[in-house]
Coordinates of C-alpha atoms in Angstrom, one line a residue:
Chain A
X241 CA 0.0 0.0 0.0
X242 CA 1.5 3.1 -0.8
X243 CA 1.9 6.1 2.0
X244 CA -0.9 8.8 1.7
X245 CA 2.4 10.9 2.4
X246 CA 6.0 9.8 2.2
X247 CA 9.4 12.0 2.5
X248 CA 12.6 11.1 2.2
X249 CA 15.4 12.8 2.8
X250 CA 14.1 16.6 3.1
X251 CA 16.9 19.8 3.2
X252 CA 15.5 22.7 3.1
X253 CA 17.7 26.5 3.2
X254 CA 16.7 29.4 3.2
X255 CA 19.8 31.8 2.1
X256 CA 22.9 30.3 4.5
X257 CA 20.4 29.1 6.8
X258 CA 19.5 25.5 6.9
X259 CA 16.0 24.6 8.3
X260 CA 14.9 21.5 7.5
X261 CA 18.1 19.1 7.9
X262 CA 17.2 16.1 6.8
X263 CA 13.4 14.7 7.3
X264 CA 12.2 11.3 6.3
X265 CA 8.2 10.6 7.2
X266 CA 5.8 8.6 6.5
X267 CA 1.7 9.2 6.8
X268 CA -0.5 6.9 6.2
X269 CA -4.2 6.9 5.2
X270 CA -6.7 8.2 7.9
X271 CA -3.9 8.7 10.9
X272 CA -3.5 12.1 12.7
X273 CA 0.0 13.3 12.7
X274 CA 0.8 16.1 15.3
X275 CA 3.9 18.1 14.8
X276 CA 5.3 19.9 18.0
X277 CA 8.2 21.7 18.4
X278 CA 9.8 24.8 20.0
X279 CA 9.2 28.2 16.9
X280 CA 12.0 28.0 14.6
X281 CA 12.4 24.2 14.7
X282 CA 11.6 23.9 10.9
X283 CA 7.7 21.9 11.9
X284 CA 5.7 24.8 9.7
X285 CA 8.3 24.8 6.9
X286 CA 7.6 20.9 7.0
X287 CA 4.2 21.1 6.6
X288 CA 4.8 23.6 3.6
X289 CA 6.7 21.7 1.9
X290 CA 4.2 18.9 1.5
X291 CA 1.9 21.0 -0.9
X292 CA 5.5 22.8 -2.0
X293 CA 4.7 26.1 -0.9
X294 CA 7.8 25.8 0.1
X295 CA 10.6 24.2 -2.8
X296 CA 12.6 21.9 -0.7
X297 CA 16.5 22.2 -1.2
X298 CA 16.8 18.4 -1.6
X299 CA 14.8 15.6 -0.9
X300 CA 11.5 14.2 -2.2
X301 CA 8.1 14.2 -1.2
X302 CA 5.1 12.0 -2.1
X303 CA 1.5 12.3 -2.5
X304 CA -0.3 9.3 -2.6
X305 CA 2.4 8.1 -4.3
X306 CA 3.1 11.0 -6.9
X307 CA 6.2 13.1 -6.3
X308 CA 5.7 16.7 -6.0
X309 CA 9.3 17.2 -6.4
X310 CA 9.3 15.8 -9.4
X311 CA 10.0 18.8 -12.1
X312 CA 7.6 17.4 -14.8
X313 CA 5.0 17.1 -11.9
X314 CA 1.4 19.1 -12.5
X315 CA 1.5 20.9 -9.3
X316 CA -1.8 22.9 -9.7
X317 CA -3.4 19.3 -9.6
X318 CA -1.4 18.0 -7.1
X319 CA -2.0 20.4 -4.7
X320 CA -6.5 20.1 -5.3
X321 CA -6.2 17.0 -3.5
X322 CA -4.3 19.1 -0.3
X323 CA -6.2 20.9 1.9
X324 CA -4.0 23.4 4.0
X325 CA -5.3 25.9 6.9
X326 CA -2.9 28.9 7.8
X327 CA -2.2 29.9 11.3
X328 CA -3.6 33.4 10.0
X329 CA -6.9 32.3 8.0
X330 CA -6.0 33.9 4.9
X331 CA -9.7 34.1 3.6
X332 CA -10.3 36.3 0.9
X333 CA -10.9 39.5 2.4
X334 CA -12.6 40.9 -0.5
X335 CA -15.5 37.9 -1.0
X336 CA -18.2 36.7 0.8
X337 CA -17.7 33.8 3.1
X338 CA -19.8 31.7 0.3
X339 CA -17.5 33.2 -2.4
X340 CA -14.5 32.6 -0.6
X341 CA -16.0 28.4 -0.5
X342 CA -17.2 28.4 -4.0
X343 CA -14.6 30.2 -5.9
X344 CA -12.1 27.6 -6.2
X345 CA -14.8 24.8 -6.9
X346 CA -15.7 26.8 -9.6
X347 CA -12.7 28.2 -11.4
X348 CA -10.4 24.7 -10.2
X349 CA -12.7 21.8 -10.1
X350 CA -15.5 23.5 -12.8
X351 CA -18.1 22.8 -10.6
X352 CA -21.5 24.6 -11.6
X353 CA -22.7 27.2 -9.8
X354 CA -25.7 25.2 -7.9
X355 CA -23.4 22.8 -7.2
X356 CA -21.0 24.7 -5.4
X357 CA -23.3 26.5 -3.7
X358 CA -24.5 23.3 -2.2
X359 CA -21.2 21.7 -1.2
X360 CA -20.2 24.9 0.7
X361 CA -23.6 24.9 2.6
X362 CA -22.6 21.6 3.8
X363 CA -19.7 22.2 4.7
X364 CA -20.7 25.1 6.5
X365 CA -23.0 23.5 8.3
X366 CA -20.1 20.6 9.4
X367 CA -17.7 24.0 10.8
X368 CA -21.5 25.2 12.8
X369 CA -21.8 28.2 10.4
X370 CA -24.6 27.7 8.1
X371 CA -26.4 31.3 7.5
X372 CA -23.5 33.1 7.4
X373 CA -22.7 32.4 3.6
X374 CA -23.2 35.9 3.2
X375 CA -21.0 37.5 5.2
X376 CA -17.7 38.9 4.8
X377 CA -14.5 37.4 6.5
X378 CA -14.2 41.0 8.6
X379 CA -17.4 40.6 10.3
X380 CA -16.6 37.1 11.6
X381 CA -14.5 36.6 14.7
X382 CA -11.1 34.4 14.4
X383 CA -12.8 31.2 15.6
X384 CA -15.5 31.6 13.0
X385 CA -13.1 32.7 10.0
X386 CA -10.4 29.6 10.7
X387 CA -13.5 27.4 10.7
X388 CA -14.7 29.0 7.1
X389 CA -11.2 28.5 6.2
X390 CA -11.5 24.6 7.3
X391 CA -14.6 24.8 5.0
X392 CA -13.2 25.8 2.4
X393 CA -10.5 23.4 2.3
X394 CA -12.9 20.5 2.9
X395 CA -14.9 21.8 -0.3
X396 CA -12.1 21.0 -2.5
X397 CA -12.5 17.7 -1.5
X398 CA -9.4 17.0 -0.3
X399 CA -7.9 13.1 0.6
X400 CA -5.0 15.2 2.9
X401 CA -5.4 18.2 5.1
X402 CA -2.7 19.9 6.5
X403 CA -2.9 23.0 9.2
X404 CA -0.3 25.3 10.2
X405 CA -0.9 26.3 13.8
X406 CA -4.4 26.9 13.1
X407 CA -5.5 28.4 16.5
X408 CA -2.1 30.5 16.8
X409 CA -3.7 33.5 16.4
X410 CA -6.7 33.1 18.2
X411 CA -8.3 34.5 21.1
X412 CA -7.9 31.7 23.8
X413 CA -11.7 31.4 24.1
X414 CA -12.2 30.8 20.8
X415 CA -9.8 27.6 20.3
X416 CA -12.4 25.0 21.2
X417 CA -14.5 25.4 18.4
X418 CA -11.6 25.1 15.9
X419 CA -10.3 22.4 17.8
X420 CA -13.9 20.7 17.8
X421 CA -13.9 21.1 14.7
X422 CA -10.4 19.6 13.5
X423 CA -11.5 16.8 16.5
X424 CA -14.9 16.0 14.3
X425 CA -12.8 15.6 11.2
X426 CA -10.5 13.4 13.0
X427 CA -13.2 11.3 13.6
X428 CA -14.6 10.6 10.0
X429 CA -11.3 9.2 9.3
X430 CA -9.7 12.3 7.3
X431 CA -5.7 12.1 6.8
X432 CA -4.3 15.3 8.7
X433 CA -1.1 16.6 9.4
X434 CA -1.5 19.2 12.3
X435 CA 1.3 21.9 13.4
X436 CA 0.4 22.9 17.0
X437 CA 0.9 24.3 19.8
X438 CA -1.8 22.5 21.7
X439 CA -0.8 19.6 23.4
X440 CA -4.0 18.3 24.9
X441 CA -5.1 17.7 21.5
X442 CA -1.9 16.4 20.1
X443 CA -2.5 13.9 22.8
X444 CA -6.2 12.9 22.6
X445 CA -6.2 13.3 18.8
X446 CA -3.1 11.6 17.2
X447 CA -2.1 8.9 16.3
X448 CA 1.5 9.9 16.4
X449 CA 3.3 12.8 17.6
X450 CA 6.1 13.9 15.9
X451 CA 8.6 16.1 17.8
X452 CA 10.9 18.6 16.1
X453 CA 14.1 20.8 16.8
X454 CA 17.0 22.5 15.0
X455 CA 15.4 21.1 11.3
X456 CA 15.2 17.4 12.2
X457 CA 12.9 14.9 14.3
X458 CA 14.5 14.5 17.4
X459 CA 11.8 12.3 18.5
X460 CA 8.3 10.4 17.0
X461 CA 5.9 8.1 18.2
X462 CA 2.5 7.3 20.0
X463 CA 1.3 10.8 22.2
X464 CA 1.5 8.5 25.1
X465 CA 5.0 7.9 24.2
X466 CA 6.1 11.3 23.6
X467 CA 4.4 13.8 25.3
X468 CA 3.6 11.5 28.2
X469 CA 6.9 10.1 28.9
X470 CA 9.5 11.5 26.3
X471 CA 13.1 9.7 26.1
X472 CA 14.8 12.5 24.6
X473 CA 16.0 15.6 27.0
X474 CA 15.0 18.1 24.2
X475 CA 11.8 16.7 24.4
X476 CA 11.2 16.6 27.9
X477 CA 12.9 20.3 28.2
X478 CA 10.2 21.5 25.5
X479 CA 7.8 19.5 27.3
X480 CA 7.9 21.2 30.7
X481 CA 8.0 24.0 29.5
X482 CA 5.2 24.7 27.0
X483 CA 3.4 22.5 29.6
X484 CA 4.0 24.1 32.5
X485 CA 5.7 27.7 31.6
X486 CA 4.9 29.4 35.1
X487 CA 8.0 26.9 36.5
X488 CA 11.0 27.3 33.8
X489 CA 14.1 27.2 35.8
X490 CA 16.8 30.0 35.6
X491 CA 19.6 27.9 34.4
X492 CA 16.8 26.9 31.3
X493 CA 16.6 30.4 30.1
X494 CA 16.1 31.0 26.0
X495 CA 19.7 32.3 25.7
X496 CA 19.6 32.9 22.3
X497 CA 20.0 29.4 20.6
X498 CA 20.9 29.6 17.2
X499 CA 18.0 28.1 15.8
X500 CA 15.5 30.1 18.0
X501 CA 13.0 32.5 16.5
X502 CA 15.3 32.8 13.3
X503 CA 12.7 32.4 10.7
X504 CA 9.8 34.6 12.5
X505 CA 7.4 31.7 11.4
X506 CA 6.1 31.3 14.7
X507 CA 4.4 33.8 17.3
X508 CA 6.0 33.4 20.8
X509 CA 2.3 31.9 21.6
X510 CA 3.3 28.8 23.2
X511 CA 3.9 30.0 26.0
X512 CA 0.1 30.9 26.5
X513 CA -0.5 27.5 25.2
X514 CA -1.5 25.2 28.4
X515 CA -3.7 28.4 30.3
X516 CA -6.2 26.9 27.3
X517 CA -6.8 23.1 28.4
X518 CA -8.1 25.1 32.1
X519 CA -11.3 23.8 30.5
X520 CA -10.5 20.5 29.0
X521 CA -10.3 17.6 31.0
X522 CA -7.5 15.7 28.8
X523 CA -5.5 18.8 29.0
X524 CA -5.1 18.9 32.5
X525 CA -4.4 14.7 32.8
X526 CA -1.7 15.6 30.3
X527 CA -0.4 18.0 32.8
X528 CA -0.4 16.2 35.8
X529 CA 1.0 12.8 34.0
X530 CA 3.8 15.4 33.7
Chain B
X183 CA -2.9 85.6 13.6
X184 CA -3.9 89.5 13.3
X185 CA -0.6 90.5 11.6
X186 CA -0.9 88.0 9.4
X187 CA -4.6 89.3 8.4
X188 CA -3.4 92.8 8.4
X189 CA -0.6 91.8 6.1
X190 CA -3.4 90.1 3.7
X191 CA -5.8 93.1 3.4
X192 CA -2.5 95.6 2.5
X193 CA -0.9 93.2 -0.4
X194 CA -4.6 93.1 -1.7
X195 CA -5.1 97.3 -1.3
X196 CA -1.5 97.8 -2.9
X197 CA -2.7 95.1 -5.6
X198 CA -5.9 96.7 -6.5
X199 CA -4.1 100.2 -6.9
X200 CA -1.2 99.3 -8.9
X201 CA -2.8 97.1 -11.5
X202 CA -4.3 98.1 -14.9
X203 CA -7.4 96.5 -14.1
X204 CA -9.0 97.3 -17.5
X205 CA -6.0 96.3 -19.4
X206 CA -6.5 92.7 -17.3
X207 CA -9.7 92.5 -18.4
X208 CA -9.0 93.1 -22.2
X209 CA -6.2 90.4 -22.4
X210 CA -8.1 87.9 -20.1
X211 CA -11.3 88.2 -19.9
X212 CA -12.6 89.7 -23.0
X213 CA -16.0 87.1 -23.6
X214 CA -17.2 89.2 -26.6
X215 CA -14.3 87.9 -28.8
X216 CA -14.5 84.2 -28.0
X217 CA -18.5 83.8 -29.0
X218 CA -17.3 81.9 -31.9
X219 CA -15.7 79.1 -29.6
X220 CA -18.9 78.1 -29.0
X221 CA -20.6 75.4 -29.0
X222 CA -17.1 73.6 -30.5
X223 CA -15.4 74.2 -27.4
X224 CA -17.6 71.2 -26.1
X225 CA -18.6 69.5 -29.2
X226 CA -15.3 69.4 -30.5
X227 CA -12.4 70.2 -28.3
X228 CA -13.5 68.8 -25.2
X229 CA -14.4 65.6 -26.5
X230 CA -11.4 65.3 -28.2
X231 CA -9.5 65.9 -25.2
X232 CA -11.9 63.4 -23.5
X233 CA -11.3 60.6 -26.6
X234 CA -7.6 61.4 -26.0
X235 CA -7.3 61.0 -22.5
X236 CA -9.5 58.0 -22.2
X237 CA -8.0 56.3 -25.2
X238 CA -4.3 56.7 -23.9
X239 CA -5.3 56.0 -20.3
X240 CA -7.0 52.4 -21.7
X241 CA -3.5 51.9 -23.0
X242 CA -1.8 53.1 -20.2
X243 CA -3.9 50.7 -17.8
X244 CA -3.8 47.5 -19.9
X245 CA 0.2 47.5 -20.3
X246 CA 1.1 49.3 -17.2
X247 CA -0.4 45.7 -15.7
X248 CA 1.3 43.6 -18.2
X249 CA 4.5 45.5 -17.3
X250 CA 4.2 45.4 -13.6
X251 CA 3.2 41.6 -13.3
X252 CA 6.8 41.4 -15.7
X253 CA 8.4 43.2 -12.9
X254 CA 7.3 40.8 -10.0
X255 CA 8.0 38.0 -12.6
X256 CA 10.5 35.0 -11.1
X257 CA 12.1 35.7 -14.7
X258 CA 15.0 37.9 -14.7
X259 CA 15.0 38.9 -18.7
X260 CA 10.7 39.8 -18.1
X261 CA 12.1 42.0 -14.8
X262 CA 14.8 43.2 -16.8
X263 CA 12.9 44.5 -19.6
X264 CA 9.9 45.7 -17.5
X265 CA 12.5 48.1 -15.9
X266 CA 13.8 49.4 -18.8
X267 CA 10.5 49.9 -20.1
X268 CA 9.8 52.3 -16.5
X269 CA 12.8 53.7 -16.5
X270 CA 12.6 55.2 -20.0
X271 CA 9.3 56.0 -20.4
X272 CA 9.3 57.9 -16.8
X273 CA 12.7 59.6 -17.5
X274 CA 12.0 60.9 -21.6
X275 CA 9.4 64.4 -21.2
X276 CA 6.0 63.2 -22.1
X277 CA 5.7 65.6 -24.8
X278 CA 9.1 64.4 -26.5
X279 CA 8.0 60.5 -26.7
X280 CA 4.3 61.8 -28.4
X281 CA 6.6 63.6 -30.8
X282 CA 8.2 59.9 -31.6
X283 CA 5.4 58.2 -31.6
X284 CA 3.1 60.6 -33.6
X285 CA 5.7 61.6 -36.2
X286 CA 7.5 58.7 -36.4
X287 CA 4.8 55.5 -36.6
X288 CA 3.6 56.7 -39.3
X289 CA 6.7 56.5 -41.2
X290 CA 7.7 53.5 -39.3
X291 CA 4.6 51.9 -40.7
X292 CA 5.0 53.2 -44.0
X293 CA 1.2 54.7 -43.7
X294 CA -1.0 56.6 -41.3
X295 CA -1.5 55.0 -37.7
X296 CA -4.3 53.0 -37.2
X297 CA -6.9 54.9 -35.8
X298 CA -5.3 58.4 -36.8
X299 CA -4.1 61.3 -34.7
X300 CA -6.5 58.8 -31.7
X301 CA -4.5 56.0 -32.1
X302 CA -1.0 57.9 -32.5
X303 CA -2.0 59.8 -29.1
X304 CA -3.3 56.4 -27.5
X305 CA 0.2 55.6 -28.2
X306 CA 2.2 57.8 -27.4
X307 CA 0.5 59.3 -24.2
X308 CA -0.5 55.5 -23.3
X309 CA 3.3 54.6 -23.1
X310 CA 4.0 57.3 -20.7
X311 CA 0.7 56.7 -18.5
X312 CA 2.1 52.5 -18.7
X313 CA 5.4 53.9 -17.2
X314 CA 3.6 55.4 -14.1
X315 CA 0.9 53.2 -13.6
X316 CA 3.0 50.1 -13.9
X317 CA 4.8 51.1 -10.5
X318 CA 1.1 52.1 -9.0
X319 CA -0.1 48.6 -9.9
X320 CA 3.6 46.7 -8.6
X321 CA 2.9 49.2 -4.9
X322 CA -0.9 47.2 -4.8
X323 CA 0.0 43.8 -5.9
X324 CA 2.7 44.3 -3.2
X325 CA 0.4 45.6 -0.7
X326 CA -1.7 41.9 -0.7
X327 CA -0.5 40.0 2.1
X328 CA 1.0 37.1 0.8
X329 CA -0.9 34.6 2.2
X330 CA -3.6 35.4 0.1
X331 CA -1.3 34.3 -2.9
X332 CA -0.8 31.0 -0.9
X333 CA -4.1 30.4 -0.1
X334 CA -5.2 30.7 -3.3
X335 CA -2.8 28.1 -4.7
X336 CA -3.0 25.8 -2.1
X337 CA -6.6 25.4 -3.0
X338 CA -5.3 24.3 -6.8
X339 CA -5.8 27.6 -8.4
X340 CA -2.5 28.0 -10.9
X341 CA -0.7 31.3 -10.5
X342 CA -1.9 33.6 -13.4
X343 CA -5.8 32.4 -12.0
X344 CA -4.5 33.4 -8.4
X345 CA -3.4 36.5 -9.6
X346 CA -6.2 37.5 -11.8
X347 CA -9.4 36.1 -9.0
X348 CA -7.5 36.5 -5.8
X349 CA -4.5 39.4 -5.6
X350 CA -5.1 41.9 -8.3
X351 CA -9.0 42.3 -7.2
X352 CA -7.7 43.1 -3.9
X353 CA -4.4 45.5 -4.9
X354 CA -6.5 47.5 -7.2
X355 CA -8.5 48.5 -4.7
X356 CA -5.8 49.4 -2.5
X357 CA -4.7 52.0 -5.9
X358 CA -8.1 53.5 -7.1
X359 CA -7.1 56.9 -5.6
X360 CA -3.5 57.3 -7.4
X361 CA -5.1 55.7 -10.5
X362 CA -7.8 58.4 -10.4
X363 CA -4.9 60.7 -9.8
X364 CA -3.2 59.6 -13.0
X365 CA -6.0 60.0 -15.2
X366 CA -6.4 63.8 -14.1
X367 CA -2.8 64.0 -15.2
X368 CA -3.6 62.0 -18.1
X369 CA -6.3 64.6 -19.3
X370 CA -3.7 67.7 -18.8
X371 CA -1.5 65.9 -20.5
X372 CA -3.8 65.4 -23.5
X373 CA -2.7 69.1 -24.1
X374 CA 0.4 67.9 -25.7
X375 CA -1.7 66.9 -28.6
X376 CA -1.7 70.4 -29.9
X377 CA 1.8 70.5 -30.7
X378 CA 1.5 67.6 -33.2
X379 CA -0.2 68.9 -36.4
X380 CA -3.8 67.8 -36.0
X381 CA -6.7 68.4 -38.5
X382 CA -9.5 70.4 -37.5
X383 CA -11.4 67.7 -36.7
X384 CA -8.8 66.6 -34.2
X385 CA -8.3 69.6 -32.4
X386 CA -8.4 69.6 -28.5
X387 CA -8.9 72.3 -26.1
X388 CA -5.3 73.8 -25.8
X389 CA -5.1 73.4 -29.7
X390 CA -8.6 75.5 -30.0
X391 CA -7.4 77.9 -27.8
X392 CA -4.3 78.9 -29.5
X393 CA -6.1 79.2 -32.8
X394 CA -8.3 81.5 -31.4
X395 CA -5.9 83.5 -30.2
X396 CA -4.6 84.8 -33.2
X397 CA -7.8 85.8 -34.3
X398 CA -8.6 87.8 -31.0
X399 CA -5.0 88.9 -30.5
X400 CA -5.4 88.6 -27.0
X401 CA -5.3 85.4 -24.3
X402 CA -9.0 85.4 -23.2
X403 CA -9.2 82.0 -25.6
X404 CA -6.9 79.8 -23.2
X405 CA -8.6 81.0 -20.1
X406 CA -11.8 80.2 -21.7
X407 CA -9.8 76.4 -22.6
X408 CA -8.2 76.2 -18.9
X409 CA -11.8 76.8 -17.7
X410 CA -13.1 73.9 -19.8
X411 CA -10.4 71.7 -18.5
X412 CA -11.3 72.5 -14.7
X413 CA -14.7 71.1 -15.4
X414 CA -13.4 68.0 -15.4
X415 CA -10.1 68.4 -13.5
X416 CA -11.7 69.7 -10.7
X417 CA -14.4 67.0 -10.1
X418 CA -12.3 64.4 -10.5
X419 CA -9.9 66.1 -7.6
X420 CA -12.4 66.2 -5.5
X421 CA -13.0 62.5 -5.8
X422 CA -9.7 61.6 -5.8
X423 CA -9.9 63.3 -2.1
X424 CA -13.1 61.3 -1.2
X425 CA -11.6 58.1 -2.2
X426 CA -8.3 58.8 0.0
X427 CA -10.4 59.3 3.2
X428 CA -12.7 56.8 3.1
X429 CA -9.9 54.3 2.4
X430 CA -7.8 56.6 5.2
X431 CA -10.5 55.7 7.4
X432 CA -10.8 52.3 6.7
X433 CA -7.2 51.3 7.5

């Protein structure tokens, strides 16, 4: 059976700088892949580099068993079967929320009009925002625009969805929906690759838990295994303190690491990350197993 | 504050003694003489100045895009090229390249321009106009976030069709006050038409209003022509404004 997604050997460098130093992964169909890592550890220049947003320096990656890096490769096509979410929404600020679901049906997949109208109503209603076709992205709050955004991915229909830290930017109360969301699509068996910050669902959700710094995987394997007892001190450092931030010893102080914060791909936002499981019971097991 | 006033009313009091007032009148303002403009000045020369303008800003628009999506190109020769293109059409005076183009395309053809004097100016003026607006259209393209470029392809869409749904809808926008700006320029610019020879037909309002001053011997037939070109100017200025706060305000 071939991998859903498969990558061997990925380099990535921007400039002198060398992000990605060397990444081999495999998804398979259906699993839930969570990618953590302190910012600047190369995870959301990963995840771009699946649909090649991002040209990798070396390396290959595979779709269902086409390579993307391949220079003959239809990429346009490639990437309809990829759904990606951005930390910051990117909706099309000049289109109605039903525009923004029905544009690239129509122009990409030539759906007819009706049609599209009717596959983003459903998948409106699936994010809890049916009625507000008509809307514009500005006069939606965060939670609701990263779930149009989730929408509108979905209406592609896509066999792989990818997010990129996709409730980074939100207003702590508003994460639970997103994540309830993402949780619900989990559930129907959707093949996702998820760069977060939120380790309670990292550790209810996946089915593996990847763990990145300084461009490679220092660690992978079941979220019990990795966030629940990690092997690697990288991993346990990262661990403690996205986990429990309020207790970072002196001697552990950010002094500057060379790989830290260089790309300013990241928001510092992890460090607000575990205030949001107050209200989720896995959250706080996750915590205390620490 | 009351110096200042004070300072006002006594240039205006040593201004009103000191000129000829009727000899003002006679050069300027002397209607009587410049009933025969009329009704050309509106059938004629302004709509020829309009047909100018509008024809030359068409051109201006449609390849001051092509040259600024050449400048953003990932193709070094396209961004190359595009450059040249701004660079020489912003540096030569705009009256020197309608010269070229509306004395030399015809020869360079080997017959009269398509679309006559129109097309010559459409030309000429459009090149110019290109120069300008290409950089306008490069500031909005620039001013989309680029995320918007990525989420547009990441949903399949191939670049030109990102560009075209996603980007430029949203940049142009961002540029309707400096385009409406450049087509006010554009329509003072049209003046530059009078110095190629143009057949009556053809003539525009500066052209009219030199004619008719050698008949009347005296200027009032270019204030009557500057009036006819604030009609429009002025209007458009004051949408230009408009535009500028409501967009100030919505940032």
């Amino acid at each position: 059976m071939t991998h859903m997604v498969e990558i061997r050997d990925l380099h990535k460098s921007f400039g002198s700088l060398e992000v990605l130093k060397g990444i081999d992964f495999t998804v398979d169909r259906g699993q839930v892949i969570c990618v953590i890592g302190p910012s600047g550890s190369g995870k959301s220049t990963l995840l771009r580099c699946v649909n090649l947003l991002e040209t990798p320096t070396k390396g290959q990656v595979f779709v269902e068993g086409l390579e993307l890096t391949h220079p003959d490769v239809d990429i346009d096509a490639a990437r309809r079967r990829v759904g990606m979410v951005f930390q910051q929404f990117n909706l099309f600020p000049h289109l109605t929320v039903l525009d923004n679901i029905t544009i690239a049906q129509r122009r990409v997949l030539k759906r007819g009009k009706a049609e599209a109208v009717r596959v983003a109503e459903e998948n409106l209603a699936k994010v809890g925002l049916e009625g507000k076709g008509r809307s514009y992205p500005a006069q939606l709050s965060g939670g609701q625009q990263q779930r149009v955004a989730i929408a509108r991915a979905l209406a592609m229909d896509p066999d792989l969805m990818l997010f990129d830290e996709p409730t980074s930017a939100l207003d702590p109360e508003l994460v639970g929906d997103v994540l309830a969301v993402m949780r619900q699509l989990a559930d129907e068996g959707m093949t996702m690759i998820v760069v977060t910050h939120e380790m309670a669902f990292a550790r209810d959700v996946a089915d593996r838990v990847v763990f990145m710094d300084g461009g490679v995987i220092v660690e992978e394997g079941s979220p019990d295994r990795v966030i629940g007892a990690p092997e690697h001190p990288r991993t346990q450092t990262f661990l403690r303190r996205v986990l429990d931030p309020t207790h970072a010893e002196p001697d552990e102080l950010d002094t500057g690491h060379p790989h830290r914060g260089l790309t300013g791909e990241e928001s510092p936002d992890m460090v607000k990350g575990p205030s949001r499981h107050g209200g989720e019971g896995a959250g706080a097991g996750g915590v205390g197993a620490l | 504050m009351i110096t200042q006033y004070v300072l006002f009313v006594v240039v205006l009091v040593v201004l009103a003694f000191t000129i000829d007032w009727p000899k003002i009148q006679e050069t300027f303002f002397d209607f009587k003489a410049t009933r025969e403009m009329y009704p050309d000045l509106f059938t004629v020369a302004l709509k020829n100045t309009v047909i100018y303008t509008v024809s030359a800003y068409v051109v201006g628009f449609v390849l001051g895009l092509v040259v600024a999506l050449m400048r953003l190109s990932s193709v070094a020769l396209y961004r190359w090229v595009a450059l040249l293109f701004v660079e020489i059409f912003r540096g030569l005076p705009a009256l020197l390249t309608l010269l070229i183009i509306g004395f030399g395309l015809p020869v360079a053809l080997g017959g009269p321009v398509p679309g006559g004097t129109v097309g010559a100016v459409a030309v000429g003026l459009g090149l110019v106009a290109a120069a300008y607006m290409a950089e306008t259209f490069r500031a909005g393209i620039q001013a989309v976030p680029r995320g918007q470029m990525e989420a547009a392809r990441s949903l399949g869409m191939s670049y030109p069709r990102a560009m075209f749904s996603i980007v430029i809808p949203q940049g142009l926008r961002i540029i309707i006050p400096p385009l409406t700006n450049e087509l006010v320029l554009l329509f003072k610019d049209s003046s530059l038409v009078s110095a190629l020879g143009i057949a009556a037909a053809g003539v525009e309002l500066t052209k009219m209003g030199s004619d008719f001053a050698i008949n009347t011997a005296d200027a009032t037939p270019f204030v009557v022509a500057g009036a006819s070109y604030l009609i429009i100017t002025v209007p458009l200025g004051i949408v230009v404004r408009r535009l500028e706060a409501r967009q100030a305000k919505a940032r």
